[in-house]
C-alpha atoms as an extended CHARMM CRD file, in Angstrom:
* protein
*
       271  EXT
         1         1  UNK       CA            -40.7890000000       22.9650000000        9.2940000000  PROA      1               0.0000000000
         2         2  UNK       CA            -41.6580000000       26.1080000000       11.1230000000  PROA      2               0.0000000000
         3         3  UNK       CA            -42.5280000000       28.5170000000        8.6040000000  PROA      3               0.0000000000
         4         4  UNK       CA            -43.7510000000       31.9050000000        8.3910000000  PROA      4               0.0000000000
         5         5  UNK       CA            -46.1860000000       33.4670000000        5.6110000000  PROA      5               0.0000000000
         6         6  UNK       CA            -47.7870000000       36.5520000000        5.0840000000  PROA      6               0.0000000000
         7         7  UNK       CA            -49.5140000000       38.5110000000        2.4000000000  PROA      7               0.0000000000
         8         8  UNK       CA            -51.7590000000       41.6040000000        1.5120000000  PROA      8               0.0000000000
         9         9  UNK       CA            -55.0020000000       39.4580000000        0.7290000000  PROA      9               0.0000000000
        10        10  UNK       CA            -55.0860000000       38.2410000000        4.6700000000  PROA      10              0.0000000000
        11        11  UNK       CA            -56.0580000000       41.1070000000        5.5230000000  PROA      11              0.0000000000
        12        12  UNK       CA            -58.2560000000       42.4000000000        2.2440000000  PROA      12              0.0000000000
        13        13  UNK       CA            -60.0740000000       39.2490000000        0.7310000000  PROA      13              0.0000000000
        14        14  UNK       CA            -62.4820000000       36.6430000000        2.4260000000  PROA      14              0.0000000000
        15        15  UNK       CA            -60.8390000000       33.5330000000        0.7640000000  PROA      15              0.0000000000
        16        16  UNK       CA            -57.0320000000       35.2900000000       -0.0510000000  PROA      16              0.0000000000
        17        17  UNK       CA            -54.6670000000       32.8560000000       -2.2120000000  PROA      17              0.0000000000
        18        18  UNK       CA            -52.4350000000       33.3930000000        1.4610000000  PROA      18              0.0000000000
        19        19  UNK       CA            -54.9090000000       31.2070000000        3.1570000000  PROA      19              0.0000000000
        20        20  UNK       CA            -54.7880000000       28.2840000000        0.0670000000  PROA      20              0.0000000000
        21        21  UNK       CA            -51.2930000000       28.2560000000        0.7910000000  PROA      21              0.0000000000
        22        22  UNK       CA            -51.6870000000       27.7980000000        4.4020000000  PROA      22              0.0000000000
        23        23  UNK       CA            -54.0300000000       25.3900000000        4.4650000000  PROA      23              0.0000000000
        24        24  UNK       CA            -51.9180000000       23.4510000000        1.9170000000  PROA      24              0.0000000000
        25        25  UNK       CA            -48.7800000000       23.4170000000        3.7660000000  PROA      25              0.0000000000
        26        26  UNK       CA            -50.6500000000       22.5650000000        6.8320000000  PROA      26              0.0000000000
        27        27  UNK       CA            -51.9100000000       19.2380000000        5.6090000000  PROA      27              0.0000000000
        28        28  UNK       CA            -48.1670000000       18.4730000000        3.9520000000  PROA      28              0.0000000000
        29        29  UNK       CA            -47.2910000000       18.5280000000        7.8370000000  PROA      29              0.0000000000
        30        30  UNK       CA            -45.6060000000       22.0780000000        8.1200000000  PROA      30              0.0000000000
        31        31  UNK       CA            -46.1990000000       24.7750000000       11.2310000000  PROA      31              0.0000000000
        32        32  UNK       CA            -47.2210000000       27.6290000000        9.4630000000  PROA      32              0.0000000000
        33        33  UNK       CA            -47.4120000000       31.1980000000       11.6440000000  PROA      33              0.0000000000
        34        34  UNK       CA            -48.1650000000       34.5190000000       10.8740000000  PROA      34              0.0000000000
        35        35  UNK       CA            -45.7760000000       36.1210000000       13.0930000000  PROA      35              0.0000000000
        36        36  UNK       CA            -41.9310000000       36.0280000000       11.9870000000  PROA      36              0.0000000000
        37        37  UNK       CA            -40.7260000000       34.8680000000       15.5480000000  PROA      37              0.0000000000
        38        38  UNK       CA            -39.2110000000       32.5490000000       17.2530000000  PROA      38              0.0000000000
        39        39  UNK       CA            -37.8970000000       29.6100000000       15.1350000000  PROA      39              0.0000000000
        40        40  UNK       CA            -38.6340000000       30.0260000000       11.6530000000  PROA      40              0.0000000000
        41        41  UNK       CA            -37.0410000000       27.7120000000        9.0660000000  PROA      41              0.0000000000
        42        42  UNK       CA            -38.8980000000       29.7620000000        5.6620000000  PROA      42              0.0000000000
        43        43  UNK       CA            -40.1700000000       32.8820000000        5.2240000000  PROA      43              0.0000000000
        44        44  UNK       CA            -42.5710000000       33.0550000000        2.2990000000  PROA      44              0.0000000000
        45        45  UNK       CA            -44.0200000000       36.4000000000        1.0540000000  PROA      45              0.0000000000
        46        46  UNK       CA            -47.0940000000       36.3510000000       -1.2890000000  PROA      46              0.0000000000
        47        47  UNK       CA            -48.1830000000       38.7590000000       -3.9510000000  PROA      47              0.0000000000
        48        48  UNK       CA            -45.8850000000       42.1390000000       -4.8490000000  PROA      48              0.0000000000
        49        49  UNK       CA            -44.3590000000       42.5930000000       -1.0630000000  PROA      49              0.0000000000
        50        50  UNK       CA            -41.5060000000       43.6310000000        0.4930000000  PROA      50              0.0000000000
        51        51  UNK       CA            -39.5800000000       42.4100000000        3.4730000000  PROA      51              0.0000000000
        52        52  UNK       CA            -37.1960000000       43.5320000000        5.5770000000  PROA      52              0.0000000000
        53        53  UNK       CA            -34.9020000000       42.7560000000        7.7810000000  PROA      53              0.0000000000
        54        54  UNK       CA            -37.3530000000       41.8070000000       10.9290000000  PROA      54              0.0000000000
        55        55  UNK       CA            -38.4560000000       39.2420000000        8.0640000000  PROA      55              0.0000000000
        56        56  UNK       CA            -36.4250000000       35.7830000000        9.1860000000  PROA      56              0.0000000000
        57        57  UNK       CA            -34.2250000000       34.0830000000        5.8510000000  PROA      57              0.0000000000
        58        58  UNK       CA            -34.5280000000       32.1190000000        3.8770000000  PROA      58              0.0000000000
        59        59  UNK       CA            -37.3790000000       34.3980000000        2.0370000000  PROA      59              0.0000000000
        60        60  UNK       CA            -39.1730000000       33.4720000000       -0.6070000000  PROA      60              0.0000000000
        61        61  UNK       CA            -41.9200000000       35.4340000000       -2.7500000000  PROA      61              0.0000000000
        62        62  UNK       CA            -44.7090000000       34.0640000000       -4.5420000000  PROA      62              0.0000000000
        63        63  UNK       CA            -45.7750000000       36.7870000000       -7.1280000000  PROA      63              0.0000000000
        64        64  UNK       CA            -49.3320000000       36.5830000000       -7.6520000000  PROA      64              0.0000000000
        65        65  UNK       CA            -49.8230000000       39.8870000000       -9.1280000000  PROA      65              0.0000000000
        66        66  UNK       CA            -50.7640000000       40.6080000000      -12.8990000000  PROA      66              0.0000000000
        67        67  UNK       CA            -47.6950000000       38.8820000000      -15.1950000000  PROA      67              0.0000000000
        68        68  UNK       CA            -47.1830000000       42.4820000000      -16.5790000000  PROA      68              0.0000000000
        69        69  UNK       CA            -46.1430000000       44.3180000000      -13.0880000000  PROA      69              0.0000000000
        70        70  UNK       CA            -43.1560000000       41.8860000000      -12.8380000000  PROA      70              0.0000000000
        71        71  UNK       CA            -40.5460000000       42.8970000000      -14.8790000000  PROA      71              0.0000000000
        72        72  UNK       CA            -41.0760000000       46.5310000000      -13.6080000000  PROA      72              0.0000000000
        73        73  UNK       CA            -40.6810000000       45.6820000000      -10.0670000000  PROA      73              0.0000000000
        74        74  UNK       CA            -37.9580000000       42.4680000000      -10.3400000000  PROA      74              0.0000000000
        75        75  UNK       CA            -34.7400000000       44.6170000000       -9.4320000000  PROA      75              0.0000000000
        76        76  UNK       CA            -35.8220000000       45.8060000000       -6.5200000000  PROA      76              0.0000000000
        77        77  UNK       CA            -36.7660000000       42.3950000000       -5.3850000000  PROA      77              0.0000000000
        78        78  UNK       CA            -33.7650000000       40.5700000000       -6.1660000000  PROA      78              0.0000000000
        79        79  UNK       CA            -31.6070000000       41.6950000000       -3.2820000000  PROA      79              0.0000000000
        80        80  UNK       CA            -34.5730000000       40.8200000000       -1.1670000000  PROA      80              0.0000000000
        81        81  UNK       CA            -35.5990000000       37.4210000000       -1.8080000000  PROA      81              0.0000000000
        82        82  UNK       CA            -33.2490000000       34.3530000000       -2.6830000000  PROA      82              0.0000000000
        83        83  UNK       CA            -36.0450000000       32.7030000000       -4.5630000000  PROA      83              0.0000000000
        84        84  UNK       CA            -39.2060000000       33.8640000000       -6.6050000000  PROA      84              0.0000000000
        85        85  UNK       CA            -41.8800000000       31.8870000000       -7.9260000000  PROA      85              0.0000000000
        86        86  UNK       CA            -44.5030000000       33.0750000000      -10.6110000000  PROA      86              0.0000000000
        87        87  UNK       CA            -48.2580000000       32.2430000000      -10.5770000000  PROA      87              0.0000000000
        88        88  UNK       CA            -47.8830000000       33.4130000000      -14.3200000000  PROA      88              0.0000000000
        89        89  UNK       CA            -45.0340000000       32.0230000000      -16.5080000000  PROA      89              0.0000000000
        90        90  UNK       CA            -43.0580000000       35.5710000000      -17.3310000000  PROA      90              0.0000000000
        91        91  UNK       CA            -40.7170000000       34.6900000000      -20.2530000000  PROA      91              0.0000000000
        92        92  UNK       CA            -39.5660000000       38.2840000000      -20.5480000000  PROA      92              0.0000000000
        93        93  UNK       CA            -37.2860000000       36.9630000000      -17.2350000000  PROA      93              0.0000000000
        94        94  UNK       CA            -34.8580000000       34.8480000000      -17.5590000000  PROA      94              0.0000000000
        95        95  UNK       CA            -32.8540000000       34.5030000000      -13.9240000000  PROA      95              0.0000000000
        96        96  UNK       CA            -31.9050000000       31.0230000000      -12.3690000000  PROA      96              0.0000000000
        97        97  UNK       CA            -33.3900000000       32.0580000000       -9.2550000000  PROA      97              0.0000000000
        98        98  UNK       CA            -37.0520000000       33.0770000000      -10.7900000000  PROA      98              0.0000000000
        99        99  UNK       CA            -39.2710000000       29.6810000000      -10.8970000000  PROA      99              0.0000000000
       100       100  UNK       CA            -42.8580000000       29.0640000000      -12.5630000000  PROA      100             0.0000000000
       101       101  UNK       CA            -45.2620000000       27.7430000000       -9.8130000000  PROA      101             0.0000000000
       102       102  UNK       CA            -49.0780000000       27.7800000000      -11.3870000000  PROA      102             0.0000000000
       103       103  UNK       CA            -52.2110000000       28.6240000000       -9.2410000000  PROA      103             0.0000000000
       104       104  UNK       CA            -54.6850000000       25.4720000000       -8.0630000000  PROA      104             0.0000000000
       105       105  UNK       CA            -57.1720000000       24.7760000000       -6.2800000000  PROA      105             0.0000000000
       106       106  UNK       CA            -58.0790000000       23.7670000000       -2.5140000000  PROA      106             0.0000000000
       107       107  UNK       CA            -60.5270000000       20.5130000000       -2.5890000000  PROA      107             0.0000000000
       108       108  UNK       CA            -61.2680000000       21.1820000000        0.6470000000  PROA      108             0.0000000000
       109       109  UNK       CA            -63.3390000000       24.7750000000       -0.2500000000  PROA      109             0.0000000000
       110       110  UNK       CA            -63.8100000000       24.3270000000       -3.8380000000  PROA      110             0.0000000000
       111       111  UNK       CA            -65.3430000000       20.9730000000       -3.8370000000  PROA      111             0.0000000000
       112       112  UNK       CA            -68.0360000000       19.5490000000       -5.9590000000  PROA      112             0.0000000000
       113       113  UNK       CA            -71.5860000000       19.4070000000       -3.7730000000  PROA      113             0.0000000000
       114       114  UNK       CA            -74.8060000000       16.6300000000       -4.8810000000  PROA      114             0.0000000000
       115       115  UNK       CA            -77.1250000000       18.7960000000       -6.3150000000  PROA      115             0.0000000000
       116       116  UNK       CA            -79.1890000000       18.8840000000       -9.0650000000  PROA      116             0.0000000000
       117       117  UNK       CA            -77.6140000000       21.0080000000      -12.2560000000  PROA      117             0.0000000000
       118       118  UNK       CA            -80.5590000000       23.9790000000      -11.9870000000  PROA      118             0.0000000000
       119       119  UNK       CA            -78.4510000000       26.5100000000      -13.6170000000  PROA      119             0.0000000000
       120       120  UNK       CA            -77.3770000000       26.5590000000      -17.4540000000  PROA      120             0.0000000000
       121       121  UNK       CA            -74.0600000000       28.9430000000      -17.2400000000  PROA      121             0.0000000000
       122       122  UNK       CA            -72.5040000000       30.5280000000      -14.6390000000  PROA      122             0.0000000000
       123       123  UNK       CA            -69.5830000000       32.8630000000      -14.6390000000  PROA      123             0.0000000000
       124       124  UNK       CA            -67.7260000000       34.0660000000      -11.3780000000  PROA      124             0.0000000000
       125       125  UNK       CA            -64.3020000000       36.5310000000      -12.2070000000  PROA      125             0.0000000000
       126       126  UNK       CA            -63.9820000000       40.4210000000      -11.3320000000  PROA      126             0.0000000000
       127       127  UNK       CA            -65.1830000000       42.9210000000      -13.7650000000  PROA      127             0.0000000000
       128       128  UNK       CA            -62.7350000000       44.2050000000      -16.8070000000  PROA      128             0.0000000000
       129       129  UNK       CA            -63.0180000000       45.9420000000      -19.8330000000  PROA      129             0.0000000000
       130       130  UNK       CA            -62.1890000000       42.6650000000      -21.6000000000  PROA      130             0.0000000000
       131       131  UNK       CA            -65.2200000000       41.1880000000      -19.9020000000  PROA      131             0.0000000000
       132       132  UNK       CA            -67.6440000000       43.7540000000      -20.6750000000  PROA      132             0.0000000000
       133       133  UNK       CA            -68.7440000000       41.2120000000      -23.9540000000  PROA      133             0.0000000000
       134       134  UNK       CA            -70.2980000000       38.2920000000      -20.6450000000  PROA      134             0.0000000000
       135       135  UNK       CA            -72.7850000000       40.3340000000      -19.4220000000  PROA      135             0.0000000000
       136       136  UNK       CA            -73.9800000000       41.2670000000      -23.3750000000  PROA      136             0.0000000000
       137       137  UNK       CA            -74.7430000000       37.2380000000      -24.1040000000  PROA      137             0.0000000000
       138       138  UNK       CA            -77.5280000000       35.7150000000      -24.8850000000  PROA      138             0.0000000000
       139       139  UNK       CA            -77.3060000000       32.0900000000      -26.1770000000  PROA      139             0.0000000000
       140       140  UNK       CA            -80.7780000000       31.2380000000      -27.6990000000  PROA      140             0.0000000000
       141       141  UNK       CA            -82.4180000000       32.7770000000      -24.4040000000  PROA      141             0.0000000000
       142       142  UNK       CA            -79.5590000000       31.3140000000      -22.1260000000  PROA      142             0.0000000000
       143       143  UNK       CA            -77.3890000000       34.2850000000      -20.5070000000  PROA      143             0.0000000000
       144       144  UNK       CA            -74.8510000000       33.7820000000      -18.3320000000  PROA      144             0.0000000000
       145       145  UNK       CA            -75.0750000000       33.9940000000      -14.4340000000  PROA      145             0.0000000000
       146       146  UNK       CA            -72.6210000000       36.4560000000      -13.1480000000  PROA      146             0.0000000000
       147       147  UNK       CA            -70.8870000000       36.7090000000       -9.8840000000  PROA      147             0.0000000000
       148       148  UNK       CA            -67.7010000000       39.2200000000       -8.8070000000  PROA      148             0.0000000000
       149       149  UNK       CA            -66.7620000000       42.1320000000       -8.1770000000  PROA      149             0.0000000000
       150       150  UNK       CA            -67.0540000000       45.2830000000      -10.5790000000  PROA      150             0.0000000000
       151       151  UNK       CA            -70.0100000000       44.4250000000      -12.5700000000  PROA      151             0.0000000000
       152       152  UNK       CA            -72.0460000000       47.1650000000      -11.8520000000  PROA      152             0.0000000000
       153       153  UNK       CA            -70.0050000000       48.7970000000      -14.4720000000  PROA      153             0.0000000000
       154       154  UNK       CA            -71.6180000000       46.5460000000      -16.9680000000  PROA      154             0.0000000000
       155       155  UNK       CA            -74.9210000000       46.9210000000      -15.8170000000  PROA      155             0.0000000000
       156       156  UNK       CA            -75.0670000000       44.1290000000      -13.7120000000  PROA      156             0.0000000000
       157       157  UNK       CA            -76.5100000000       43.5180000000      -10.3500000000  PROA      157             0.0000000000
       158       158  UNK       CA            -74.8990000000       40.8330000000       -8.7310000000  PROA      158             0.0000000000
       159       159  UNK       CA            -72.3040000000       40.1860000000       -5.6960000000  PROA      159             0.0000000000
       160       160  UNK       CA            -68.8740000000       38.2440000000       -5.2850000000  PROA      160             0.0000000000
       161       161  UNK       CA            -69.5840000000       34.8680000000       -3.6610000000  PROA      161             0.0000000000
       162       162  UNK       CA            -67.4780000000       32.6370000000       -1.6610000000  PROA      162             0.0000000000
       163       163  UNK       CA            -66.8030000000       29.3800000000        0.4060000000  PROA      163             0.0000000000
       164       164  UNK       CA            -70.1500000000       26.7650000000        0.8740000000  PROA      164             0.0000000000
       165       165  UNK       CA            -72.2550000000       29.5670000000       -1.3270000000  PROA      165             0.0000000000
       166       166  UNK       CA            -69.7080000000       29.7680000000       -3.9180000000  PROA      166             0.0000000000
       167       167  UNK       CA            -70.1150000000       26.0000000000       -3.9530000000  PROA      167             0.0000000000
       168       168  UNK       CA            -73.5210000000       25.5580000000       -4.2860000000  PROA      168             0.0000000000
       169       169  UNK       CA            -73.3690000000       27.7160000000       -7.2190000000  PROA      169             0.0000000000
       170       170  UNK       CA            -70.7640000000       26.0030000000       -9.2090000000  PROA      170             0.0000000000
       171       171  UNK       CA            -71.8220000000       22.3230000000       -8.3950000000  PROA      171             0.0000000000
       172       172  UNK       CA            -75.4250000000       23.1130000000       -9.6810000000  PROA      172             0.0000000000
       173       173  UNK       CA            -74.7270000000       24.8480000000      -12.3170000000  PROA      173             0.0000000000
       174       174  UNK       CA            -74.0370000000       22.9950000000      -16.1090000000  PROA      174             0.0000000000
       175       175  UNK       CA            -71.5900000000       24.9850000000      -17.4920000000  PROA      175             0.0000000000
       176       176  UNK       CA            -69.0870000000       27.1190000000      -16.1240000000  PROA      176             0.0000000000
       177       177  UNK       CA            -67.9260000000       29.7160000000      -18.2760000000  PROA      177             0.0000000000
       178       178  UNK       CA            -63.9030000000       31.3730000000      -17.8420000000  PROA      178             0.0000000000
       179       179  UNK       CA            -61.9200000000       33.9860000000      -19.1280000000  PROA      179             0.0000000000
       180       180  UNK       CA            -58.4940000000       34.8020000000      -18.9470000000  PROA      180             0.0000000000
       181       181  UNK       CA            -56.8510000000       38.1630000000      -18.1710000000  PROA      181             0.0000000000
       182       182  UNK       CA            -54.4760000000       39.4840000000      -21.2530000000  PROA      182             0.0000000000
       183       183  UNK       CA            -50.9290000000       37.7350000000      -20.3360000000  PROA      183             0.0000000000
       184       184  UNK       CA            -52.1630000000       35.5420000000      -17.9850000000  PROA      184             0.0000000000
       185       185  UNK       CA            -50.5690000000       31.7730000000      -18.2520000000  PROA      185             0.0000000000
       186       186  UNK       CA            -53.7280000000       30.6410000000      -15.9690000000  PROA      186             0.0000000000
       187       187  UNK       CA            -56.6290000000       31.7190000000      -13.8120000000  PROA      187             0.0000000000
       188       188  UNK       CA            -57.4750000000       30.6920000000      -10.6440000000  PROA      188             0.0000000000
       189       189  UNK       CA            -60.9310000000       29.8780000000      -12.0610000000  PROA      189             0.0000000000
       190       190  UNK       CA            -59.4090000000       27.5400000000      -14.1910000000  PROA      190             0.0000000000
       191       191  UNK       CA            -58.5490000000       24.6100000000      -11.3420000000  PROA      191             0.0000000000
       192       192  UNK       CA            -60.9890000000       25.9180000000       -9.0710000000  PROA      192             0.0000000000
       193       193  UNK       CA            -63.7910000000       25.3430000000      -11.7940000000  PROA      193             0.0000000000
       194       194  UNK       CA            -62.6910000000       22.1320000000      -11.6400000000  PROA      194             0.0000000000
       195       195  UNK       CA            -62.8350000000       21.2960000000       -8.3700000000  PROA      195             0.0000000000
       196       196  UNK       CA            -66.6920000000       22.0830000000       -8.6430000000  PROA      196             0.0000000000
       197       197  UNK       CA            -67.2510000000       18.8250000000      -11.2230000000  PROA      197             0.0000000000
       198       198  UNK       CA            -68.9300000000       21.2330000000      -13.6540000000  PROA      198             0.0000000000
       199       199  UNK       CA            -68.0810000000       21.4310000000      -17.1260000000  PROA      199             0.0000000000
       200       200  UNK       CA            -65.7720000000       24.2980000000      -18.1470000000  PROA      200             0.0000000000
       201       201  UNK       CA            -65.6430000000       26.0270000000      -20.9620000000  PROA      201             0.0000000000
       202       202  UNK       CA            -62.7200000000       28.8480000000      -21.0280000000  PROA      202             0.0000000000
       203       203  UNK       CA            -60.5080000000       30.5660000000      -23.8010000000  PROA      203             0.0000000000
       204       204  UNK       CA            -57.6600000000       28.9640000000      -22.5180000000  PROA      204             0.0000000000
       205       205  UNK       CA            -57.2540000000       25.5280000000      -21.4470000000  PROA      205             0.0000000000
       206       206  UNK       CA            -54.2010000000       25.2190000000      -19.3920000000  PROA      206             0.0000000000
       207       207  UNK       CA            -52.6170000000       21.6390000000      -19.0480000000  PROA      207             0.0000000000
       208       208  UNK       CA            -56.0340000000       20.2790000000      -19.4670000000  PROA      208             0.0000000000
       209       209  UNK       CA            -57.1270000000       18.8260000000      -22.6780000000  PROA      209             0.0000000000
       210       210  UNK       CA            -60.0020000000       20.2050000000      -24.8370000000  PROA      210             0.0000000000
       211       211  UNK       CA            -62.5050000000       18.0980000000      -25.6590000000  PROA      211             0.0000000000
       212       212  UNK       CA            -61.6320000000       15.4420000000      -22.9010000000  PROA      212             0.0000000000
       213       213  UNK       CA            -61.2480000000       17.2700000000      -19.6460000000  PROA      213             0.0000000000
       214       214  UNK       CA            -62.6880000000       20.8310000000      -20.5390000000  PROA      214             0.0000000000
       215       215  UNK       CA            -64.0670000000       22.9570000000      -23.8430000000  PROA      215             0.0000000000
       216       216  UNK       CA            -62.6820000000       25.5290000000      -25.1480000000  PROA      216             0.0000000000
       217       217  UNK       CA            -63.3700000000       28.9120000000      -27.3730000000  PROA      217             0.0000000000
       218       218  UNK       CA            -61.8610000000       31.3040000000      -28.8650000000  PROA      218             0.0000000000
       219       219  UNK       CA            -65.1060000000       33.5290000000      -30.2000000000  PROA      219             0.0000000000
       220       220  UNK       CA            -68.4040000000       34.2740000000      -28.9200000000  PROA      220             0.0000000000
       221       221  UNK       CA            -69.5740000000       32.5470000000      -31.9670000000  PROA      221             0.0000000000
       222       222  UNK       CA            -67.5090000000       29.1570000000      -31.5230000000  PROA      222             0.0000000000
       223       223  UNK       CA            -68.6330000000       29.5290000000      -27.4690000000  PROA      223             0.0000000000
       224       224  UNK       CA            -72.0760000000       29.6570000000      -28.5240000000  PROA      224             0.0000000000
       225       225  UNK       CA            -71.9390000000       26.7770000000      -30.7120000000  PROA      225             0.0000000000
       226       226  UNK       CA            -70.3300000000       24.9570000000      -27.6410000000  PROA      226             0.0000000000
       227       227  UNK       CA            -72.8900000000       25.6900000000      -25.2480000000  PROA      227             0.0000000000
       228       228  UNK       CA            -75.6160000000       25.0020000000      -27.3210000000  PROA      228             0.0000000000
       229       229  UNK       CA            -74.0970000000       21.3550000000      -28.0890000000  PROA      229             0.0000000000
       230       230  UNK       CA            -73.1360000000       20.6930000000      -24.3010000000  PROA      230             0.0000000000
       231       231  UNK       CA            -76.0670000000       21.9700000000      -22.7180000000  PROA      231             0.0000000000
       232       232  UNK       CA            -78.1740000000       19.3670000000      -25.3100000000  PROA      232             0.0000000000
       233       233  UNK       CA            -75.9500000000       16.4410000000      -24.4510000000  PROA      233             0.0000000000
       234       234  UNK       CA            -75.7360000000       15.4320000000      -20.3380000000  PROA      234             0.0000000000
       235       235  UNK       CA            -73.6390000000       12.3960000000      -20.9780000000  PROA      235             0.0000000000
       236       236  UNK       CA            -71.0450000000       14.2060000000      -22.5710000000  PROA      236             0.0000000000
       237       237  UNK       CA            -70.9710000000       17.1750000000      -20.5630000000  PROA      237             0.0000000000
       238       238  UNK       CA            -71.1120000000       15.1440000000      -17.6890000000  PROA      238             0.0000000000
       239       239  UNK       CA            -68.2270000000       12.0760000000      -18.6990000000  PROA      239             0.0000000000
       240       240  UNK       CA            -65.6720000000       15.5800000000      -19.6810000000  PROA      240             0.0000000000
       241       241  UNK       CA            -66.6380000000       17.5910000000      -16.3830000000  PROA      241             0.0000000000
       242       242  UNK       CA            -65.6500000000       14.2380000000      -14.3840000000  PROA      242             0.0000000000
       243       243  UNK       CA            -62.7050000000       13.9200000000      -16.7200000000  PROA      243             0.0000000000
       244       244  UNK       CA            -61.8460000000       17.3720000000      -15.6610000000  PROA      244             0.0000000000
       245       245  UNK       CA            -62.1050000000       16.9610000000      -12.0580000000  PROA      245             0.0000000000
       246       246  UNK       CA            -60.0880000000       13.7060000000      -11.4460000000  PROA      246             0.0000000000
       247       247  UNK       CA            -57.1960000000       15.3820000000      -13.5460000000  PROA      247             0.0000000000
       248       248  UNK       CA            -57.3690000000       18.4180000000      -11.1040000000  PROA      248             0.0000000000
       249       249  UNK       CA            -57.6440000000       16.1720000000       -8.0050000000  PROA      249             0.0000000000
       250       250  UNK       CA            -54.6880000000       14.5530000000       -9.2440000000  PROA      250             0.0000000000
       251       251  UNK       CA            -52.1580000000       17.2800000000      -10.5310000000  PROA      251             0.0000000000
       252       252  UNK       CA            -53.4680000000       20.7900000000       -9.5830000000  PROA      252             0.0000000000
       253       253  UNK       CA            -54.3370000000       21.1510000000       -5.8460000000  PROA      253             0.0000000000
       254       254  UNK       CA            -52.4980000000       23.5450000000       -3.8900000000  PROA      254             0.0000000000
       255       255  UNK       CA            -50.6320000000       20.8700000000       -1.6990000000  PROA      255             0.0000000000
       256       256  UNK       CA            -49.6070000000       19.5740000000       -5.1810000000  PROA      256             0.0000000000
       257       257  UNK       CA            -47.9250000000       23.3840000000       -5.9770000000  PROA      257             0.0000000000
       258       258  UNK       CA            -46.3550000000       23.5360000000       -2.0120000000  PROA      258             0.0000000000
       259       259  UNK       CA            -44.6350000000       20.3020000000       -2.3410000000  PROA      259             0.0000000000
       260       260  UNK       CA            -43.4090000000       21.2850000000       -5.2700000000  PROA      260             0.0000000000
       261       261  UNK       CA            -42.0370000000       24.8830000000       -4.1490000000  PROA      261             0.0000000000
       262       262  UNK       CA            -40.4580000000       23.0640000000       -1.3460000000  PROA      262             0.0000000000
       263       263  UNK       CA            -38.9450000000       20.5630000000       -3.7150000000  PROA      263             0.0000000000
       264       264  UNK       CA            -37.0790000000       23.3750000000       -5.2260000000  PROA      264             0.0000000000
       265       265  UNK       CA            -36.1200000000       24.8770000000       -2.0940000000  PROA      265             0.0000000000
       266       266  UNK       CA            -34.4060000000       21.9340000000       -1.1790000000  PROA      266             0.0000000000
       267       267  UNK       CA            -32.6520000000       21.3930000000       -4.5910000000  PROA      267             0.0000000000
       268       268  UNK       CA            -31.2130000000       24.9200000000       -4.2380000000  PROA      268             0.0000000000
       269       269  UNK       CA            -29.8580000000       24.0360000000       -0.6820000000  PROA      269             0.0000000000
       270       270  UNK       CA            -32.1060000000       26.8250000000        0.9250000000  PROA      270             0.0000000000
       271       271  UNK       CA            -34.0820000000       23.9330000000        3.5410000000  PROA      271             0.0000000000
């Protein structure tokens, strides 16, 4: 198929959720373009977007916005879009034509590198209120590494950091620490963290399972008990982390979530 794809972060972010999409559909065999001419069998829209009518049908939106925004904004879409798809599962919306489709991850940028494991605990996710508590930690003289955007409000003097750095930093590092926005079904850090081969340990595990393919916490005090126990036993941390990363390589790749989109497109009789 020919099909056309555009959103805000192409144009804002250095590694957008746009381009994971691209890149998926790409390797399932599709022509994606950026412009909607010529032929174009599916338009797909990303993030809270509009289209109109220089936008070819069938359109599609993938909301990747906060889960909260979408109930305020879902009338205006509906006469817009024949199908939307949630990165977030809303359950405030019930419509036949609204579909779940979870973040994932793209093994080709967030991919485990052979390093040695220099670094204790690393967190990468954009500054919030909710995250002020990251940058206060201190587990027996381990504190967390921080990369994103925002921290300075915190305190903290770091940068965002993508692609082969990104990498680097995630592969060598022992633990990798996540946590979810309020509402949020789950992160992008979740799959991507993954992808790395480190260990995760997050407040929410997702479809993973805790204790097998990730750790999880729900208090500072139970997450400090779990890194102190991981970061003393390599085997462990090491056979759950590879646990982790074969699940995501089989189930949660972003070719895995295209494939699937278009699997409901073509039930619905819209390709």
């Amino acid at each position: 198929m020919r099909i056309f794809l555009w959103g805000p972060g192409l144009s804002r972010y250095e590694e957008p959720i746009e381009w994971f999409y691209i890149r998926a559909l790409q390797s399932l065999g599709h022509e994606v373009t950026l412009s909607p001419t010529g032929r174009i069998d599916l338009s797909i829209i990303v993030k809270q977007a509009g289209a109109n009518a220089v936008v070819p049908q069938p359109r599609v939106l993938i909301f990747s916005d906060l889960t909260e925004r979408f109930p305020e904004v879902y009338e205006g879409m509906k006469p817009i879009f024949r199908k939307v798809f949630l990165v977030h599962n809303e359950r405030r919306v019930d419509n036949k034509d609204v579909f779940y489709l979870p973040v994932g991850f793209d093994p080709g940028i967030h991919k485990r590198i052979e390093t040695e494991k220099t670094r204790d605990l690393v967190f990468i996710g954009t500054y919030r209120e909710e995250r002020a508590w990251i940058a206060d930690l201190d587990i027996g003289g381990v504190k967390p590494e921080i990369y994103g955007n925002g921290w300075g409000e915190a305190g903290v003097k770091t940068k965002d950091v993508y692609g082969r750095e990104k990498a680097n930093i995630c592969s060598s590092s022992k633990i990798i620490l996540n946590h979810h926005y309020p509402g949020d079904t789950e992160n992008m850090r979740l799959h991507e963290a993954m992808g790395y081969g480190s260990l995760q340990i997050t407040d929410n595990p997702g479809t993973y399972l805790d204790g097998r393919e990730l750790v999880t916490y729900h208090t500072t005090k139970q997450l400090e008990r779990e890194v102190i126990k991981y970061l003393d036993d390599d085997a462990q941390r090491e056979l759950i982390a590879l646990q982790g990363h074969l699940k995501a390589n089989l189930n949660h790749t972003y070719a895995h979530r295209m494939k699937e989109m278009l699997e409901i497109l073509k039930l619905e009789g819209l390709i």
